[in-house]
CSV table of C-alpha atoms in Angstrom, one decimal:
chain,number,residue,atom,x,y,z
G,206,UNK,CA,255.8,48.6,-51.2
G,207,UNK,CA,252.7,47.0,-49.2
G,208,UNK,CA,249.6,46.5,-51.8
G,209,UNK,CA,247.8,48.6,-49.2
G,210,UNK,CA,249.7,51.4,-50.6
G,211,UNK,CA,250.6,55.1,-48.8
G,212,UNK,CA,248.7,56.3,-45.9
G,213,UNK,CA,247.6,59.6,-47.7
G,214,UNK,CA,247.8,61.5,-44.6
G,215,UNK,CA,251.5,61.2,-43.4
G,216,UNK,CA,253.2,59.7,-46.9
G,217,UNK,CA,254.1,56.5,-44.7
G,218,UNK,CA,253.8,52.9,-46.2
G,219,UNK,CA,250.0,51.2,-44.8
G,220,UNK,CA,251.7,47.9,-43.3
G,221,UNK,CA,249.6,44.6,-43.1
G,222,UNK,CA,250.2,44.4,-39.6
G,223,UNK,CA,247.9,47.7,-38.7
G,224,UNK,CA,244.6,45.7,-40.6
G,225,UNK,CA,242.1,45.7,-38.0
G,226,UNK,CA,238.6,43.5,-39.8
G,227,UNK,CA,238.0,45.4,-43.0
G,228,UNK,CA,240.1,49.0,-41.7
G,229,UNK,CA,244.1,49.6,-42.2
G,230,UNK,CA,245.5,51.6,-39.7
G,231,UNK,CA,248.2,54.1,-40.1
G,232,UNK,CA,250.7,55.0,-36.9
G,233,UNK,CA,249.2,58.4,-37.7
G,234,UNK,CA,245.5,57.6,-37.1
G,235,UNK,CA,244.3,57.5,-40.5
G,236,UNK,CA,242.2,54.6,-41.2
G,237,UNK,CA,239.9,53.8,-44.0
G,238,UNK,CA,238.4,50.5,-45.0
G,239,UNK,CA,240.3,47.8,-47.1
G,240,UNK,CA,237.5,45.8,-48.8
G,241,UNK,CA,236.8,48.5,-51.0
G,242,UNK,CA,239.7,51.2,-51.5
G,243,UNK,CA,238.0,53.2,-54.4
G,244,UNK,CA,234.6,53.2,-53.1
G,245,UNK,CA,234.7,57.0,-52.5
G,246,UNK,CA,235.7,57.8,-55.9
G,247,UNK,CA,232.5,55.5,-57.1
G,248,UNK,CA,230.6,57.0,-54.8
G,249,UNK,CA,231.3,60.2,-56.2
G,250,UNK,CA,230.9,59.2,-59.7
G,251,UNK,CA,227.5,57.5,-58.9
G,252,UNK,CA,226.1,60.7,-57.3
G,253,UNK,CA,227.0,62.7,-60.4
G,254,UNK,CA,225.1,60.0,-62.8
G,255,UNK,CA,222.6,60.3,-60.3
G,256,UNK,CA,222.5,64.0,-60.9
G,257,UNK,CA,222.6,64.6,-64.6
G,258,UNK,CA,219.4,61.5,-64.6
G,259,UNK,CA,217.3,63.5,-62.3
G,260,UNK,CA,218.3,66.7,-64.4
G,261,UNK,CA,217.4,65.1,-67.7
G,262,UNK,CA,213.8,64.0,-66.0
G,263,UNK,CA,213.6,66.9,-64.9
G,264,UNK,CA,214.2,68.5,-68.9
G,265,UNK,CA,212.0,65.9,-69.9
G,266,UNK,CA,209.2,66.2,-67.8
G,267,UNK,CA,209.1,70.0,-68.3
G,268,UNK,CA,208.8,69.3,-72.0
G,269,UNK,CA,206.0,67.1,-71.9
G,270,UNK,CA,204.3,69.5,-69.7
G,271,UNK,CA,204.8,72.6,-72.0
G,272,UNK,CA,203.3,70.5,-75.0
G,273,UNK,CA,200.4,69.3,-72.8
G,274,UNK,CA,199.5,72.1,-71.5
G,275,UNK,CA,201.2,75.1,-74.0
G,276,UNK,CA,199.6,78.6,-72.9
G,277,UNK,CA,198.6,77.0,-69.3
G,278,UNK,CA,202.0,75.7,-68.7
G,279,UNK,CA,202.5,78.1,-65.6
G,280,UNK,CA,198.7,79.0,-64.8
G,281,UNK,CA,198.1,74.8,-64.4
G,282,UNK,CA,201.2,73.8,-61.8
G,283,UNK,CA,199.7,75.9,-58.7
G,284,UNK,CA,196.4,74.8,-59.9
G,285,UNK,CA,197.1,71.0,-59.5
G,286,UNK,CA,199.7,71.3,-56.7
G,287,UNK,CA,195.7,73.1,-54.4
G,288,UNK,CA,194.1,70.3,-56.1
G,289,UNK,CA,196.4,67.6,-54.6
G,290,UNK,CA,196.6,69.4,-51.3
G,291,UNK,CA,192.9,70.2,-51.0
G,292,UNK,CA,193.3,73.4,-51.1
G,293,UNK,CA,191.4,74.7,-54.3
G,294,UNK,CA,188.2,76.7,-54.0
G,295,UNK,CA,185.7,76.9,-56.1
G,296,UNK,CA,187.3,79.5,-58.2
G,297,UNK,CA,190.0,77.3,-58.9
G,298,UNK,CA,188.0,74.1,-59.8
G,299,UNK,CA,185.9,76.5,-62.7
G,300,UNK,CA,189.3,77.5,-63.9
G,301,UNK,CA,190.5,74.0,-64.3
G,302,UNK,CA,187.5,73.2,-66.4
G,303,UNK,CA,187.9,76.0,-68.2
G,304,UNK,CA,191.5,74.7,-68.9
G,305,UNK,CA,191.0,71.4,-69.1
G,306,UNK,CA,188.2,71.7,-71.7
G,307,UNK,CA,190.5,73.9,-73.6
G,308,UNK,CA,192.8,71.2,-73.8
G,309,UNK,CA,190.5,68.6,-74.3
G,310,UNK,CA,191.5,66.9,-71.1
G,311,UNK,CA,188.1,65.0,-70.4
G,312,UNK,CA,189.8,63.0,-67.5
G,313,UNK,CA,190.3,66.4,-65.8
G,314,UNK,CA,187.6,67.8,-66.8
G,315,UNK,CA,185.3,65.2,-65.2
G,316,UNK,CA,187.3,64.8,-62.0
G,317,UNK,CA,187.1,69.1,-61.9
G,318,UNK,CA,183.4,68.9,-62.2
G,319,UNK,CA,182.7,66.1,-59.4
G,320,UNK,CA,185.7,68.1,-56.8
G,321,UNK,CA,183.3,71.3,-57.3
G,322,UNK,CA,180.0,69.8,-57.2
G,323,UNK,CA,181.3,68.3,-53.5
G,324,UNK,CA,181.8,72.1,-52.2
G,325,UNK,CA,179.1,73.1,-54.3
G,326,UNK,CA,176.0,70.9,-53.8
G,327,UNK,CA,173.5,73.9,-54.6
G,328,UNK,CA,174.2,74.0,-57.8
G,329,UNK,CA,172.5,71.1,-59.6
G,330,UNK,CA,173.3,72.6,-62.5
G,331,UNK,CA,177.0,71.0,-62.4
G,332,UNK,CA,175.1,67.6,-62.5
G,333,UNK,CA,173.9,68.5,-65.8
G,334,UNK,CA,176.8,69.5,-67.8
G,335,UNK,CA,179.0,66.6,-66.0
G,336,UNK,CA,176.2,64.1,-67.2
G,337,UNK,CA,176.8,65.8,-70.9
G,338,UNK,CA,180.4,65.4,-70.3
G,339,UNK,CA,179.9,61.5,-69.3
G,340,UNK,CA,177.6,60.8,-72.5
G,341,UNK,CA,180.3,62.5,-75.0
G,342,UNK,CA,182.6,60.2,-73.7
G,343,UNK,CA,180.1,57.0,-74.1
G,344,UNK,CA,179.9,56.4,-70.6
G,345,UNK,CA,176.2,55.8,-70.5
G,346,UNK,CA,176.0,54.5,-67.0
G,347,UNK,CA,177.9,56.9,-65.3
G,348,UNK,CA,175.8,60.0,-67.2
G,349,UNK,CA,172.5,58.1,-66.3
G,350,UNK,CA,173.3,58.0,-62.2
G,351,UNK,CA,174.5,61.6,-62.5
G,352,UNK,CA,171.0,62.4,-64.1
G,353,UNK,CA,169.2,60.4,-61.9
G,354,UNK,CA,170.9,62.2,-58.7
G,355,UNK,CA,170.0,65.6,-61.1
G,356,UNK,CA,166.6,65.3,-61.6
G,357,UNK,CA,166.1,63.5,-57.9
G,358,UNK,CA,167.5,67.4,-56.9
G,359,UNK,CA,165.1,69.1,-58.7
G,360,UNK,CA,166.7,70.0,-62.1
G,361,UNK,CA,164.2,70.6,-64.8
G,362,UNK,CA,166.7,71.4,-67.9
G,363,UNK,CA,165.3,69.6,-71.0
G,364,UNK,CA,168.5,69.6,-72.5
G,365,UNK,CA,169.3,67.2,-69.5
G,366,UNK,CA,166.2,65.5,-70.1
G,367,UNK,CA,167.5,64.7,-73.5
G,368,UNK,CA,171.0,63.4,-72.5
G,369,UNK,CA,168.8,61.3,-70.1
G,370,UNK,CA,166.9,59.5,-72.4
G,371,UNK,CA,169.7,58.7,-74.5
G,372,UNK,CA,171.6,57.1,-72.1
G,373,UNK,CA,169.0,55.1,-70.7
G,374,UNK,CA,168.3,54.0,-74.5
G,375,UNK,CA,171.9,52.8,-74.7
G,376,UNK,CA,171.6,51.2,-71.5
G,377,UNK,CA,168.4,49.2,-73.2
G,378,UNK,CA,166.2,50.9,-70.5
G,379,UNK,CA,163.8,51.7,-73.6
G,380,UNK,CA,160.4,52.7,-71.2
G,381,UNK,CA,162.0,55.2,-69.2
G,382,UNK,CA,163.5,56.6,-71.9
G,383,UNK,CA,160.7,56.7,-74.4
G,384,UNK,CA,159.2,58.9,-71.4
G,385,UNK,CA,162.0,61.3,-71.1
G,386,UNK,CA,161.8,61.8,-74.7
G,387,UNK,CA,158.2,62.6,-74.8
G,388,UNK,CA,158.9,65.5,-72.0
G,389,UNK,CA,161.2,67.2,-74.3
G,390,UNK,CA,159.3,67.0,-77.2
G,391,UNK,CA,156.2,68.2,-75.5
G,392,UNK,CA,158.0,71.0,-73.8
G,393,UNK,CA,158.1,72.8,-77.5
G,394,UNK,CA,155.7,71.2,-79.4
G,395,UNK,CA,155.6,73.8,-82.0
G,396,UNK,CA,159.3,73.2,-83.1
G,397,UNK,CA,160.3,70.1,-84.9
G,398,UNK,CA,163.1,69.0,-82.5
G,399,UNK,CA,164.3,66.5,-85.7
G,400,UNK,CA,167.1,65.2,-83.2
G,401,UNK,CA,165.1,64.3,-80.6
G,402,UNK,CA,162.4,62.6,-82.4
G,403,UNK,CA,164.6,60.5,-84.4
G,404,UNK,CA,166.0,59.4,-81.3
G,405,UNK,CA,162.7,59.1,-79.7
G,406,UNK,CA,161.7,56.9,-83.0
G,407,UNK,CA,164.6,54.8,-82.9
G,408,UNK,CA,164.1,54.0,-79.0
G,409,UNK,CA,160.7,52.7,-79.9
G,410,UNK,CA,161.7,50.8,-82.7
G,411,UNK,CA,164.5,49.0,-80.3
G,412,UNK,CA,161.6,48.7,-77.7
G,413,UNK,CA,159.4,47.0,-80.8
G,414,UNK,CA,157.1,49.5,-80.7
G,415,UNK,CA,156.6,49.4,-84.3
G,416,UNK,CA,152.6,50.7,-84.4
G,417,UNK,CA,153.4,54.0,-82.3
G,418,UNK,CA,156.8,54.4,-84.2
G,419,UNK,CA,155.1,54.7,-87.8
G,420,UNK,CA,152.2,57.0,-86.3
G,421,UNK,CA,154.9,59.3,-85.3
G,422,UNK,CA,156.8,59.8,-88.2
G,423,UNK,CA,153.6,60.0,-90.0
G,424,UNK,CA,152.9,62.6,-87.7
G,425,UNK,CA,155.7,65.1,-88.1
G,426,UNK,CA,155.7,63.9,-92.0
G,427,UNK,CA,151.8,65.5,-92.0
G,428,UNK,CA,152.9,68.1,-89.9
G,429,UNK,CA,155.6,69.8,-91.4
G,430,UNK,CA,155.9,70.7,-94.8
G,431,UNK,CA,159.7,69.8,-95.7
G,432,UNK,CA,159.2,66.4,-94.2
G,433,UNK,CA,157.4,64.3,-96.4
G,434,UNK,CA,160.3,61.8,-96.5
G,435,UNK,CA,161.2,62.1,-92.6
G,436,UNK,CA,163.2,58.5,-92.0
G,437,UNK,CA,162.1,57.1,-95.1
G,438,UNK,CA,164.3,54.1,-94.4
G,439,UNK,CA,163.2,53.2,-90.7
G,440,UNK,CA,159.3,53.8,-92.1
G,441,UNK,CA,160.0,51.5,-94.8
G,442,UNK,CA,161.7,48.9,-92.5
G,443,UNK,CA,158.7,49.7,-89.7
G,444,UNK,CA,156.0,48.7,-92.7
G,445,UNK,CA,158.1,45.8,-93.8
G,446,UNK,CA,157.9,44.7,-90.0
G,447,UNK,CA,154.4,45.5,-89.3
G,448,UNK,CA,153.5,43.6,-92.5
G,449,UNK,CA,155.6,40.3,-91.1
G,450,UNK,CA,153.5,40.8,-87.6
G,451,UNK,CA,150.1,40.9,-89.4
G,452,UNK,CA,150.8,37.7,-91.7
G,453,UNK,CA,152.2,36.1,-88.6
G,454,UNK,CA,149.0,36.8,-86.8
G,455,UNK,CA,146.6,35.6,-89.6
G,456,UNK,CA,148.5,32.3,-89.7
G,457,UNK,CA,148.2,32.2,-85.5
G,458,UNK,CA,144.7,32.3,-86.3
């Protein structure tokens, strides 16, 4: 029998005579290649590994979703799918920060807030809370140019205000910040807003502003009763400093 085997269409023996290139020829018509006889049966086989992979992705991928997402596994999918296709409304970008925040997904939180603010420009207010957003996650640059374009719109929240002088106190831009710190603590200055003045108090210490540092803790100290000791360390460390300056001086002298 010819190592080509039997034409599987008529039973007849494939003769060498009938190869034509890379094709035998049967007397009956039927022809198929000759360099690679059992390529149809690996072809086959390939596209069924081919098909339980993209299955098991597919298993795979869904699981990862459902644990990312849990509750919102169904709610999220047309969500993102109008994201991607620019198709989400405003309506749709509040719900993905609701989401997102639920799932403490900053990246998708932040990228929500910015996609909204673009169809939303009148409310400033978005600014604000994607500024906050930006200085939970330590980004102090990007929360200081999203205040910056804020306040340049007319926002007035002090909270803001706050977040803004932080940021610019990380970002060593002490003057500007000691400023935004006085706003807020003049905007209730009936309250002891403890957070804000200690920041305030450190910013001037990092600015060396030792002499206005000590008259404000002495301040709140005489002004409120259960503060005698208000940063006892940092007024101990501001005397020691102050001390140093003077003796340095006299010797200048």
């Amino acid at each position: 029998m010819s190592h080509l085997g039997l034409c599987p269409a008529c039973g007849n023996e494939l003769s060498d005579t009938k190869v034509c290139g890379s094709l035998v020829i049967c007397d009956c018509g039927y022809s198929r290649s000759i360099t690679n006889p059992h390529a149809p049966r690996r072809e086959t086989k390939d596209r069924a590994v081919f098909t339980m992979i993209a299955i098991c992705a597919f298993f795979v991928g869904s699981f990862i979703h459902a644990v990312n997402w849990d509750k919102y596994f169904f709610t999220i999918i047309p969500l993102k799918l109008k994201q991607v296709t620019s198709m989400a409304n405003a309506e749709d970008y509040q719900q993905l920060i609701d989401i997102c925040s639920q799932r403490a997904k900053s990246d998708c939180v932040e990228n929500s807030y910015q996609s909204l603010y673009q169809i939303m420009p009148e409310r400033v207010e978005l600014l604000a809370e994607l500024a906050h957003l930006q200085l939970l996650r330590t980004d102090f640059q990007k929360a200081s140019n999203t205040l910056n374009l804020y306040f340049s719109k007319g926002g007035k929240s002090m909270d803001a205000a706050y977040d803004y002088a932080r940021s610019l106190s990380k970002l060593g831009q002490y003057q500007q910040a000691i400023t935004y710190f006085q706003s807020v603590l003049k905007a209730k200055p009936r309250v002891f807003q403890i957070s804000v003045a200690r920041a305030y108090i450190q910013t001037l210490m990092k600015s060396e502003k030792y002499s206005q540092a000590k008259s404000v803790i002495e301040y709140y100290r005489k002004n409120s009763v259960s503060s005698a000791f208000f940063m006892d360390p940092e007024y101990k460390e501001i005397q020691k400093l102050l001390r140093s300056s003077g003796r340095k001086v006299a010797k200048q002298s």
